[in-house]
XYZ file of C-alpha atoms in Angstrom:
742
model
C 75.362 96.636 67.395
C 74.859 94.249 64.519
C 71.594 94.209 62.592
C 69.739 91.215 61.231
C 66.311 90.351 59.887
C 66.022 87.284 62.160
C 63.306 87.330 64.858
C 64.389 89.257 67.929
C 64.400 87.794 71.449
C 64.555 89.693 74.730
C 66.613 88.465 77.684
C 66.891 89.916 81.182
C 70.190 89.462 82.927
C 72.514 90.767 85.621
C 75.781 92.261 84.419
C 78.632 90.275 85.964
C 81.585 92.470 85.038
C 81.788 94.318 88.367
C 80.116 94.369 91.775
C 77.138 96.605 90.952
C 74.756 93.839 89.733
C 73.094 96.141 87.189
C 70.059 94.665 85.471
C 70.291 94.368 81.686
C 67.768 94.090 78.875
C 69.524 92.283 76.022
C 68.080 91.830 72.540
C 69.360 89.016 70.327
C 68.650 87.902 66.790
C 70.233 85.189 64.714
C 72.399 84.057 67.608
C 73.972 87.490 68.103
C 73.465 90.366 70.499
C 71.816 93.354 68.836
C 71.183 95.612 71.828
C 72.203 95.949 75.490
C 70.619 98.524 77.756
C 69.559 98.929 81.345
C 66.524 97.031 82.643
C 64.098 99.658 83.928
C 62.121 96.967 85.754
C 65.063 95.639 87.763
C 64.034 96.499 91.347
C 67.638 97.079 92.443
C 69.388 98.919 89.585
C 66.226 100.516 88.085
C 67.686 100.909 84.609
C 71.161 102.068 85.574
C 74.155 100.642 83.705
C 77.729 101.795 83.197
C 79.798 101.610 79.976
C 81.139 98.150 80.863
C 77.774 96.454 80.326
C 77.840 96.776 76.537
C 81.232 95.038 76.589
C 79.524 91.704 77.283
C 78.874 91.343 73.569
C 82.458 92.286 72.668
C 83.890 89.806 75.163
C 81.634 87.040 73.865
C 82.572 87.715 70.229
C 86.227 88.643 70.838
C 88.376 86.857 68.199
C 91.249 86.740 70.710
C 89.200 84.672 73.150
C 90.255 81.012 73.226
C 87.500 78.523 72.506
C 89.339 75.233 72.999
C 92.303 74.042 75.088
C 95.806 74.784 73.861
C 99.252 73.431 74.704
C 102.438 75.510 74.474
C 105.049 73.968 72.174
C 108.402 75.036 70.784
C 106.650 76.249 67.635
C 103.674 77.966 69.265
C 100.275 77.162 70.773
C 98.742 73.857 69.644
C 94.997 73.092 69.982
C 94.275 69.863 71.862
C 91.140 68.004 72.910
C 89.481 68.473 76.292
C 90.173 64.886 77.311
C 93.855 65.199 76.455
C 94.147 68.564 78.207
C 92.414 67.461 81.407
C 94.230 64.124 81.539
C 97.649 65.686 81.035
C 96.945 68.434 83.587
C 95.882 65.987 86.289
C 98.722 63.593 85.494
C 101.435 66.252 85.693
C 100.068 67.843 88.875
C 99.848 64.415 90.489
C 103.395 63.498 89.437
C 104.891 66.722 90.806
C 103.101 66.329 94.144
C 104.120 62.679 94.385
C 107.782 63.573 93.837
C 108.019 66.881 95.744
C 105.124 66.887 98.213
C 101.594 68.258 98.164
C 102.711 71.876 98.714
C 104.831 71.830 95.553
C 101.701 72.908 93.643
C 100.441 76.464 94.090
C 97.067 77.955 93.149
C 96.114 81.551 92.344
C 92.454 82.590 91.983
C 91.483 85.941 90.450
C 88.525 88.134 91.315
C 86.245 87.178 88.361
C 85.630 83.956 90.316
C 83.204 85.757 92.633
C 81.170 86.816 89.586
C 80.408 83.168 88.764
C 78.366 81.016 91.139
C 79.516 77.840 89.406
C 83.162 78.657 90.042
C 82.463 79.703 93.633
C 80.685 76.438 94.393
C 83.053 74.006 92.672
C 86.455 75.657 93.106
C 86.626 74.744 96.844
C 86.073 71.093 95.924
C 89.044 71.177 93.567
C 91.213 72.990 96.113
C 90.454 70.374 98.766
C 91.391 67.635 96.298
C 94.678 69.416 95.552
C 95.594 69.401 99.296
C 98.157 72.202 99.035
C 98.723 74.946 101.597
C 100.097 77.197 98.859
C 96.805 78.837 97.928
C 96.692 82.499 96.898
C 94.029 84.839 95.548
C 93.262 88.438 94.649
C 91.826 88.886 98.169
C 95.287 89.708 99.527
C 95.735 92.590 97.077
C 92.303 93.962 97.914
C 89.801 93.266 100.695
C 91.644 90.897 103.046
C 91.767 93.494 105.886
C 87.945 93.740 105.723
C 87.665 89.989 106.072
C 90.191 89.786 108.899
C 88.457 92.537 110.889
C 85.066 90.873 110.349
C 86.436 87.492 111.453
C 88.052 88.859 114.628
C 85.182 91.174 115.582
C 82.004 89.405 114.424
C 83.061 85.777 113.991
C 82.876 85.384 110.199
C 85.094 86.714 107.425
C 82.114 87.659 105.227
C 80.080 89.295 107.981
C 81.093 92.699 106.671
C 78.934 95.698 107.682
C 77.436 97.422 104.639
C 76.773 101.193 104.554
C 73.052 101.909 104.458
C 73.684 104.555 101.835
C 69.996 104.953 100.968
C 69.044 106.118 104.475
C 72.126 107.780 105.969
C 72.494 111.514 106.474
C 76.276 111.623 106.785
C 78.760 109.477 104.874
C 82.494 109.588 105.521
C 84.395 107.847 102.684
C 88.081 106.949 102.990
C 90.219 105.494 100.196
C 87.188 104.644 98.080
C 85.896 105.918 94.757
C 82.426 104.414 94.348
C 81.722 106.442 91.207
C 84.456 104.390 89.508
C 83.864 101.080 91.314
C 80.039 101.191 91.509
C 80.422 100.473 95.203
C 82.853 97.684 96.108
C 81.968 95.737 99.252
C 78.942 98.017 99.050
C 77.118 96.805 95.952
C 75.199 99.902 94.877
C 74.146 100.342 91.244
C 73.533 103.977 90.394
C 75.763 105.074 93.267
C 75.997 108.661 91.970
C 72.240 109.079 92.455
C 72.415 107.422 95.871
C 75.146 109.828 97.021
C 73.301 112.813 95.598
C 70.194 111.650 97.470
C 72.105 111.988 100.766
C 72.677 115.651 99.955
C 69.106 116.157 98.765
C 67.736 115.002 102.119
C 69.951 117.511 103.919
C 72.907 115.206 104.575
C 76.607 115.459 103.826
C 79.225 113.406 101.969
C 82.897 113.774 102.971
C 85.761 112.105 101.068
C 89.233 111.658 102.597
C 91.736 110.621 99.919
C 95.209 111.537 98.567
C 93.523 112.179 95.213
C 90.494 114.272 94.380
C 88.573 111.413 92.819
C 85.409 111.406 90.736
C 83.502 110.767 93.975
C 85.275 113.636 95.721
C 84.145 115.974 92.940
C 80.472 115.442 93.817
C 81.019 115.293 97.583
C 80.359 118.202 99.935
C 83.951 118.118 101.140
C 87.248 116.560 100.120
C 90.219 116.259 102.482
C 93.708 115.318 101.309
C 95.566 112.749 103.450
C 99.095 111.405 103.081
C 98.988 107.788 101.820
C 99.447 105.124 104.465
C 98.458 107.293 107.452
C 94.716 106.604 107.620
C 95.046 104.561 110.819
C 96.314 107.688 112.617
C 93.432 109.770 111.246
C 90.882 107.141 112.297
C 92.388 106.883 115.763
C 92.240 110.688 116.040
C 88.541 110.588 115.142
C 88.039 107.886 117.751
C 89.899 109.961 120.354
C 87.566 112.913 119.807
C 84.473 110.704 119.863
C 85.450 109.029 123.127
C 87.281 111.808 124.990
C 86.017 115.153 123.729
C 82.410 114.524 122.742
C 79.604 112.839 124.669
C 81.541 109.599 124.818
C 80.512 106.259 123.334
C 76.923 105.878 122.187
C 76.607 102.133 121.750
C 72.947 102.058 122.713
C 71.545 98.533 122.726
C 74.845 97.158 121.344
C 76.495 97.809 124.717
C 74.836 94.589 125.864
C 76.678 92.565 123.212
C 80.083 94.300 122.975
C 83.293 93.516 124.846
C 86.450 95.622 125.014
C 85.169 99.216 125.090
C 87.411 100.173 128.008
C 90.441 98.839 126.128
C 89.549 100.799 122.982
C 89.081 103.948 125.038
C 92.484 103.563 126.640
C 94.148 102.886 123.274
C 92.604 105.993 121.695
C 93.543 108.308 124.568
C 96.967 109.213 123.187
C 95.933 109.612 119.542
C 94.904 113.264 119.549
C 94.281 115.088 116.258
C 97.442 117.076 117.008
C 99.396 113.806 117.341
C 98.165 112.691 113.894
C 98.466 115.959 111.949
C 102.252 115.997 111.272
C 102.005 112.566 109.667
C 98.592 112.667 107.943
C 98.688 116.247 106.727
C 95.078 116.638 107.905
C 94.681 119.762 110.105
C 93.722 118.904 113.678
C 90.721 121.228 113.522
C 89.448 119.401 110.399
C 89.740 116.013 112.113
C 87.981 117.347 115.207
C 85.152 118.875 113.153
C 84.554 115.685 111.144
C 84.409 113.651 114.359
C 81.847 116.041 115.808
C 79.781 115.936 112.635
C 79.793 112.124 112.778
C 78.690 112.221 116.390
C 75.999 114.848 115.907
C 74.400 113.472 112.738
C 71.033 111.785 113.136
C 72.495 108.817 111.218
C 76.021 108.404 109.890
C 78.362 105.819 108.458
C 82.122 105.555 107.941
C 83.198 103.541 104.877
C 86.694 102.697 103.669
C 87.854 100.543 100.784
C 90.891 99.690 98.700
C 92.922 102.796 99.546
C 92.797 102.044 103.260
C 93.087 98.264 102.865
C 96.151 98.236 100.610
C 98.558 99.956 102.985
C 100.867 98.944 105.804
C 98.079 99.282 108.402
C 95.113 98.055 106.371
C 93.808 95.697 109.063
C 93.984 98.414 111.726
C 92.076 100.760 109.405
C 89.198 98.370 108.780
C 89.006 97.525 112.487
C 88.893 101.224 113.424
C 86.192 101.957 110.842
C 84.013 99.277 112.446
C 84.761 100.636 115.923
C 83.846 104.193 114.879
C 80.518 102.984 113.503
C 79.897 101.135 116.775
C 80.800 103.910 119.236
C 78.697 106.454 117.306
C 75.711 104.113 117.588
C 75.605 103.516 113.855
C 76.304 99.792 113.588
C 73.195 97.649 113.097
C 71.079 100.743 112.663
C 69.182 102.047 109.610
C 71.214 104.826 108.079
C 74.426 103.388 109.529
C 76.132 100.082 108.695
C 74.157 96.838 108.719
C 74.574 93.181 107.866
C 72.740 91.798 104.859
C 70.218 88.948 104.847
C 70.818 87.339 101.452
C 68.540 84.703 99.957
C 71.494 82.327 99.505
C 73.165 82.888 102.846
C 76.935 82.393 102.569
C 77.330 83.338 106.260
C 74.484 81.762 108.219
C 73.173 79.139 105.811
C 73.587 75.374 106.075
C 77.205 74.365 106.612
C 77.441 72.667 103.230
C 76.342 75.913 101.524
C 78.046 78.565 103.666
C 81.514 79.997 103.163
C 84.214 79.245 105.725
C 84.087 81.355 108.897
C 87.743 82.111 108.365
C 90.961 81.338 110.191
C 94.153 83.166 111.025
C 97.773 82.075 111.361
C 97.262 78.293 111.228
C 100.382 78.187 109.069
C 102.780 80.684 107.550
C 104.592 81.117 104.281
C 107.850 79.205 103.941
C 110.205 82.095 103.096
C 108.908 85.171 104.947
C 106.562 83.620 107.509
C 103.515 85.649 106.410
C 100.251 84.489 108.031
C 97.577 82.280 106.517
C 94.055 83.684 106.480
C 90.997 81.681 105.486
C 93.199 78.907 104.092
C 95.208 81.285 101.868
C 98.648 82.853 102.007
C 99.346 86.462 100.948
C 100.024 86.651 97.227
C 102.895 89.075 97.879
C 104.810 85.932 98.868
C 104.087 83.971 95.680
C 107.145 84.970 93.641
C 109.628 84.119 96.391
C 107.859 80.829 97.128
C 108.607 79.785 93.535
C 112.117 81.220 93.218
C 113.580 80.297 96.617
C 115.162 76.852 96.588
C 114.497 74.311 99.301
C 111.920 71.876 100.576
C 108.369 73.036 99.944
C 109.211 75.212 96.938
C 106.339 75.704 94.492
C 107.181 73.866 91.264
C 103.792 73.922 89.520
C 100.985 76.479 89.387
C 97.278 76.495 88.686
C 95.774 79.912 87.968
C 92.090 80.557 87.457
C 90.460 83.769 86.221
C 93.483 85.819 87.207
C 96.415 87.737 85.819
C 98.763 88.083 88.822
C 101.670 89.356 86.707
C 99.553 92.485 86.203
C 97.639 92.606 89.482
C 100.072 91.667 92.254
C 103.204 93.426 93.556
C 106.528 93.148 91.731
C 104.999 91.691 88.594
C 108.381 91.359 86.880
C 109.580 89.026 89.620
C 106.448 86.939 89.147
C 107.088 86.923 85.397
C 110.496 85.382 86.087
C 109.043 82.963 88.625
C 106.325 81.634 86.309
C 108.864 81.123 83.520
C 110.862 78.829 85.847
C 108.013 76.423 86.743
C 108.053 72.739 85.866
C 104.377 72.940 84.928
C 101.660 75.587 84.773
C 98.000 75.318 83.819
C 95.689 78.304 83.477
C 91.898 78.306 83.417
C 91.419 81.452 81.370
C 89.962 82.564 78.027
C 92.997 84.637 76.998
C 96.722 84.377 76.365
C 97.710 87.260 78.594
C 100.715 88.411 80.612
C 100.324 85.480 83.026
C 98.911 82.676 80.892
C 101.650 83.078 78.248
C 103.804 81.093 80.695
C 101.322 78.185 80.859
C 102.000 74.757 79.446
C 98.244 74.220 79.045
C 95.380 76.749 78.945
C 91.813 75.589 79.623
C 89.389 78.268 78.368
C 85.933 78.258 80.025
C 82.647 79.330 78.469
C 81.899 83.003 77.918
C 79.876 85.017 80.414
C 76.825 84.869 78.123
C 76.948 81.068 77.833
C 76.437 80.379 81.533
C 73.718 81.000 84.082
C 74.371 83.581 86.747
C 73.539 84.299 90.375
C 75.598 86.642 92.538
C 76.407 84.624 95.650
C 78.901 87.159 96.996
C 77.435 90.488 95.952
C 73.897 89.832 97.173
C 75.648 89.319 100.531
C 77.381 92.716 100.189
C 74.564 94.792 98.712
C 72.921 97.926 100.090
C 69.518 96.249 99.759
C 68.373 92.625 100.013
C 67.496 91.379 96.540
C 67.787 88.169 94.528
C 68.010 87.535 90.793
C 68.811 84.572 88.561
C 69.958 84.882 84.945
C 69.705 81.879 82.594
C 72.330 81.476 79.853
C 71.853 83.873 76.975
C 73.349 81.402 74.488
C 73.631 77.645 74.742
C 77.302 76.640 74.813
C 78.546 74.509 71.948
C 79.401 70.827 72.333
C 83.113 71.626 72.612
C 82.636 74.236 75.361
C 83.198 73.625 79.070
C 82.156 75.730 82.038
C 84.780 76.451 84.665
C 82.795 74.484 87.276
C 83.036 71.467 84.993
C 86.795 71.920 84.735
C 87.156 72.024 88.524
C 84.993 68.926 88.917
C 86.819 66.985 86.202
C 90.262 67.829 87.575
C 89.154 66.888 91.088
C 87.848 63.539 89.871
C 90.987 62.774 87.886
C 93.334 63.637 90.768
C 91.397 61.436 93.177
C 91.372 58.593 90.651
C 95.140 58.859 90.141
C 95.602 58.608 93.906
C 93.462 55.472 93.997
C 90.984 56.986 96.447
C 87.750 55.077 97.246
C 86.340 54.346 93.802
C 82.676 53.804 94.653
C 82.287 56.764 96.986
C 84.297 59.052 94.719
C 82.375 58.030 91.621
C 79.040 58.543 93.371
C 80.015 62.051 94.553
C 81.307 62.923 91.087
C 78.128 61.814 89.335
C 75.878 63.521 91.906
C 77.690 66.859 91.641
C 77.781 66.630 87.854
C 74.021 66.024 87.766
C 73.233 68.831 90.197
C 75.615 71.396 88.737
C 75.720 74.902 90.194
C 72.040 75.539 89.509
C 71.013 72.457 91.462
C 73.140 73.568 94.405
C 71.769 77.088 94.040
C 68.222 75.753 94.322
C 69.098 73.870 97.506
C 70.697 76.978 98.987
C 67.738 79.213 98.138
C 65.281 76.730 99.618
C 67.341 76.506 102.813
C 67.813 80.279 103.037
C 65.890 82.846 105.085
C 63.247 83.384 102.383
C 63.169 79.811 101.084
C 60.860 76.838 100.947
C 62.984 75.120 103.630
C 62.798 71.973 101.511
C 59.088 71.653 102.396
C 56.514 71.542 99.586
C 53.323 73.604 99.546
C 54.976 76.555 101.269
C 55.515 79.815 99.439
C 59.082 80.993 99.340
C 62.162 81.354 97.206
C 63.502 78.564 95.051
C 65.274 78.543 91.731
C 61.947 78.005 89.981
C 60.469 80.997 91.805
C 63.376 83.189 90.709
C 63.134 81.994 87.128
C 59.535 83.194 87.160
C 60.770 86.685 88.127
C 63.229 87.563 85.342
C 63.786 91.114 86.632
C 64.675 89.856 90.116
C 62.881 90.239 93.449
C 63.168 92.916 96.110
C 63.479 91.411 99.591
C 63.537 94.705 101.459
C 66.008 97.129 103.045
C 68.841 96.111 105.331
C 67.580 95.691 108.891
C 69.078 95.356 112.390
C 70.124 91.760 113.072
C 72.414 91.759 116.124
C 72.862 89.543 118.089
C 71.221 86.867 115.941
C 73.421 87.552 112.903
C 76.706 87.454 114.819
C 78.767 84.350 114.033
C 81.090 84.419 117.041
C 80.578 81.454 119.327
C 79.328 83.625 122.203
C 77.267 85.918 119.898
C 79.275 88.930 121.033
C 81.206 91.735 119.328
C 84.914 91.953 120.089
C 85.811 95.649 120.038
C 89.475 95.026 120.911
C 90.701 91.757 119.355
C 94.098 90.890 120.800
C 95.993 90.532 117.461
C 94.872 94.013 116.373
C 95.656 95.567 119.726
C 99.149 94.030 119.597
C 99.717 95.551 116.144
C 99.491 99.073 117.600
C 103.124 98.847 118.673
C 104.090 98.812 114.991
C 101.931 101.907 114.364
C 103.663 103.811 117.187
C 107.091 102.778 115.913
C 106.319 103.845 112.355
C 104.817 107.203 113.313
C 106.500 108.309 116.568
C 104.752 110.930 118.649
C 106.314 114.362 118.491
C 107.840 113.826 115.063
C 106.684 114.675 111.564
C 106.890 112.695 108.352
C 109.924 114.123 106.553
C 110.487 114.467 102.844
C 113.493 112.538 101.518
C 113.225 113.307 97.816
C 110.863 110.419 97.089
C 107.208 110.669 96.185
C 104.399 108.331 97.206
C 102.763 106.330 94.425
C 99.067 105.421 94.586
C 96.880 103.596 92.083
C 93.583 104.569 90.552
C 90.680 102.983 88.732
C 88.481 104.221 85.905
C 84.806 103.444 85.419
C 85.649 101.612 82.167
C 88.338 99.497 83.843
C 87.972 96.555 86.178
C 90.123 93.643 85.072
C 93.035 93.818 82.656
C 91.233 91.832 79.939
C 88.698 94.655 79.591
C 91.430 96.606 77.840
C 90.876 94.270 74.878
C 87.434 95.816 74.275
C 87.623 98.758 71.816
C 84.675 100.586 73.405
C 86.313 100.551 76.812
C 89.729 101.899 75.787
C 88.657 104.566 73.308
C 89.196 108.245 74.060
C 92.116 109.986 75.720
C 94.879 107.664 76.996
C 94.234 106.868 80.658
C 97.589 105.338 81.574
C 99.228 108.591 82.641
C 101.209 109.648 85.698
C 99.300 112.251 87.704
C 101.705 114.778 89.280
C 100.914 117.874 91.355
C 102.023 121.184 89.706
C 104.458 121.968 92.555
C 106.181 118.602 92.125
C 106.172 118.950 88.342
C 107.975 122.315 88.556
C 110.488 120.962 91.072
C 111.244 117.887 88.958
C 111.191 119.582 85.557
C 108.166 117.638 84.309
C 105.922 118.944 81.539
C 102.295 118.186 80.721
C 102.304 115.477 78.039
C 106.014 114.815 78.456
C 107.403 111.503 79.632
C 108.718 110.648 83.068
C 110.796 107.773 84.377
C 109.334 106.336 87.580
C 111.581 104.048 89.612
C 111.151 102.083 92.833
C 113.114 99.426 94.680
C 111.850 96.733 92.310
C 111.691 98.355 88.882
C 111.377 101.276 86.516
C 108.790 102.371 83.916
C 108.169 105.341 81.628
C 104.774 107.043 81.425
C 103.299 110.263 80.004
C 102.778 113.028 82.560
C 99.487 114.632 83.534
C 100.020 117.744 85.669
C 97.036 118.234 87.969
C 96.111 119.549 91.383
C 93.833 116.515 91.823
C 96.676 114.744 93.640
C 98.180 116.234 96.772
C 101.778 117.465 96.724
C 104.223 114.619 97.230
C 101.828 112.055 95.715
C 101.711 110.633 92.187
C 99.218 108.210 90.661
C 99.205 105.519 87.963
C 96.163 103.378 87.010
C 96.186 99.616 87.474
C 95.720 96.899 84.863
C 97.981 98.241 82.097
C 101.338 97.041 80.786
C 100.271 94.844 77.858
C 103.490 95.201 75.852
C 105.084 91.933 76.975
C 106.199 89.427 74.366
C 103.774 86.618 73.605
C 100.592 88.347 74.773
C 97.734 87.797 72.307
C 95.454 90.727 73.159
C 95.457 92.834 70.027
C 93.382 95.806 71.197
C 95.057 95.901 74.604
C 98.440 95.788 72.885
C 97.565 98.971 71.012
C 96.856 100.656 74.364
C 99.634 98.904 76.267
C 100.557 101.515 78.841
C 102.742 100.473 81.768
C 102.054 98.269 84.761
C 101.982 99.945 88.166
C 102.894 96.522 89.521
C 106.309 96.736 87.904
C 106.860 99.354 90.641
C 104.905 98.048 93.625
C 107.011 96.187 96.152
C 106.377 92.581 97.162
C 108.165 93.286 100.464
C 105.684 96.047 101.348
C 102.787 94.375 103.149
C 100.485 94.896 106.100
C 102.371 92.718 108.589
C 99.129 91.985 110.432
C 97.139 90.599 107.492
C 99.786 90.052 104.820
C 97.767 92.216 102.427
C 99.840 94.002 99.781
C 100.659 97.610 100.692
C 100.144 99.185 97.281
C 99.184 102.627 98.555
C 102.157 104.874 99.200
C 105.015 103.080 97.423
C 108.137 105.241 97.533
C 109.268 106.223 94.029
C 111.711 108.613 92.405
C 110.784 110.494 89.243
C 112.765 112.296 86.602
C 111.941 113.537 83.107
C 112.927 111.280 80.224
C 115.328 113.939 78.910
C 117.167 113.830 82.236
C 117.303 110.054 82.072
C 118.834 110.202 78.599
C 121.470 112.697 79.786
C 122.395 110.390 82.665
C 122.794 107.463 80.262
C 124.974 109.527 77.909
C 127.232 110.591 80.774
C 127.559 106.989 81.935
C 128.546 105.834 78.443
C 131.088 108.673 78.174
C 132.600 107.752 81.532
C 132.925 104.129 80.472
C 134.509 105.154 77.180
């Protein structure tokens, strides 16, 4: 950290680089950060931080970060004024929609949006003004199956049960690595200590995953499973719970649940023996885990990205919820519970709450993939740009996202973006996606804006609330992303000649309130708030500002039926769309057969504690050390394929081919290989100097845009079929081809 003789100031803040919401104590002097460490007085994180937190200073000071709008020209990027940039953006979007229809403009929103309450509040206003059905986001390469299951079962896409990790005695983890993610749809700072605490109170942690992850290393048991088969394993657990143990133990939830008889009938044929040839999990192991779940005083089943990003992701997340219900562990301390956040995005006032969700109101033009929550699956984005015909996307708006690196078949998307008539990106960097933009609008840095976690307080393992004021005042030529959304909305509506007086009044009111004004209204209207009545104690923005370390609002508590958002306040154990999808599961994994080897291997991703989004690779502290972009290969496969530790391999799939150094390890199961996500920075025109020195390769140059969960449309990243050969072999093949031609 830099040193200065200027007076030091202390700031307390929440880290907004991942989901953990770790409290920070930041020292500044002379307008610069001099120290970042954990805040011991934060009631939620209690001093815990991970290596990413110190990167806040690097990101703020990064010389590669754009600080004013730029326009792409034949001779390079040209700085332009905010007025010119916003006017031209609105004018060109309006012109394209006027000529080709409202759906000729597409939008992609990346996951940093949920780390910014201003963006979360004002982005929907801009999207409504844009009027397009071609909306995409990172949700459909991540948690969409969670949201779909929550919508169909509980009535709201964000009514996602959260593991009560601090009180459970048995935790079954599938396709998740919380030691790398700090939770993920289970906001849990210091998750290592929380998992260890389960063991210290006599409990057990079991990890089921194709890779022996960092979390699996500290668990009591790790079980390998073949990628893409988790739905069979979960059904086998359910079979044992319903047919071989004491039967369902819904307890008081039996009064509010419909469909148990249907679930029981569906599970009858999915014995552990039926699943074993496909999953690779011994039947006796499945049976024992089911019995341990049933017998434990409290237990919870938790699955994340690995079970969501596969061909049966929606079935997996549904079955996880059902298992927690039939073991009596939903809405129970030590099981899975719903949160009660201070700003309630589920049950708050309609103007403040997130959409309940929707399913299949429209479908994508080319492949007929279903809409969910007003969005289409991003796996369809490339073809929606490249396929000619009415309704083709001709212009794109991206915000806080790098889909070339984070969505399937990134090379196709590279080609698609290069073909657009117009593209505008709200982003601080010229990266693999934004290099195709005609205009880039860079928002303020994370330390120049206030912060409140709207989403992650609603997904946390404890009810807390914390507000962080800006660390630095933004300069006069800086704009927040919420301001960009509001300005573009206003300009589009003006160009359309929409009601001037009403539109101007709404614009001025929202500009005056800003995200903090809306936050105050939401806190006052929330379950702990002032309810807009004076002289009553309760939460408001002012009250939170007076508590710089945050406030503890208590543990998660039972809330059914009141918390349910379905119109009849009931739980649907067997939603019809999910039940219908079982036919596809049976067809894919026929009874009495085994998954056969055909010479291909199954590719899975992985995440490191220092990684989250691709732009973090531009921070020297986060990329130092041994190279992390390596291909993990089991020793048996390495011997069979002639691969050597440290040597290079060529990995090819239906959509592409990359070369990566080999890491031979028994931490992946035989037949499975693994590459990390977020790398591949060697493309021409990218202006990320540090990342370029650690370019690596992009796993999404191999993942297949055609491989999706047909039920949800979520990308099926986990278990992509690939072929692998050593680089020397590849060179020999090329030489022979040239000789044959000669």
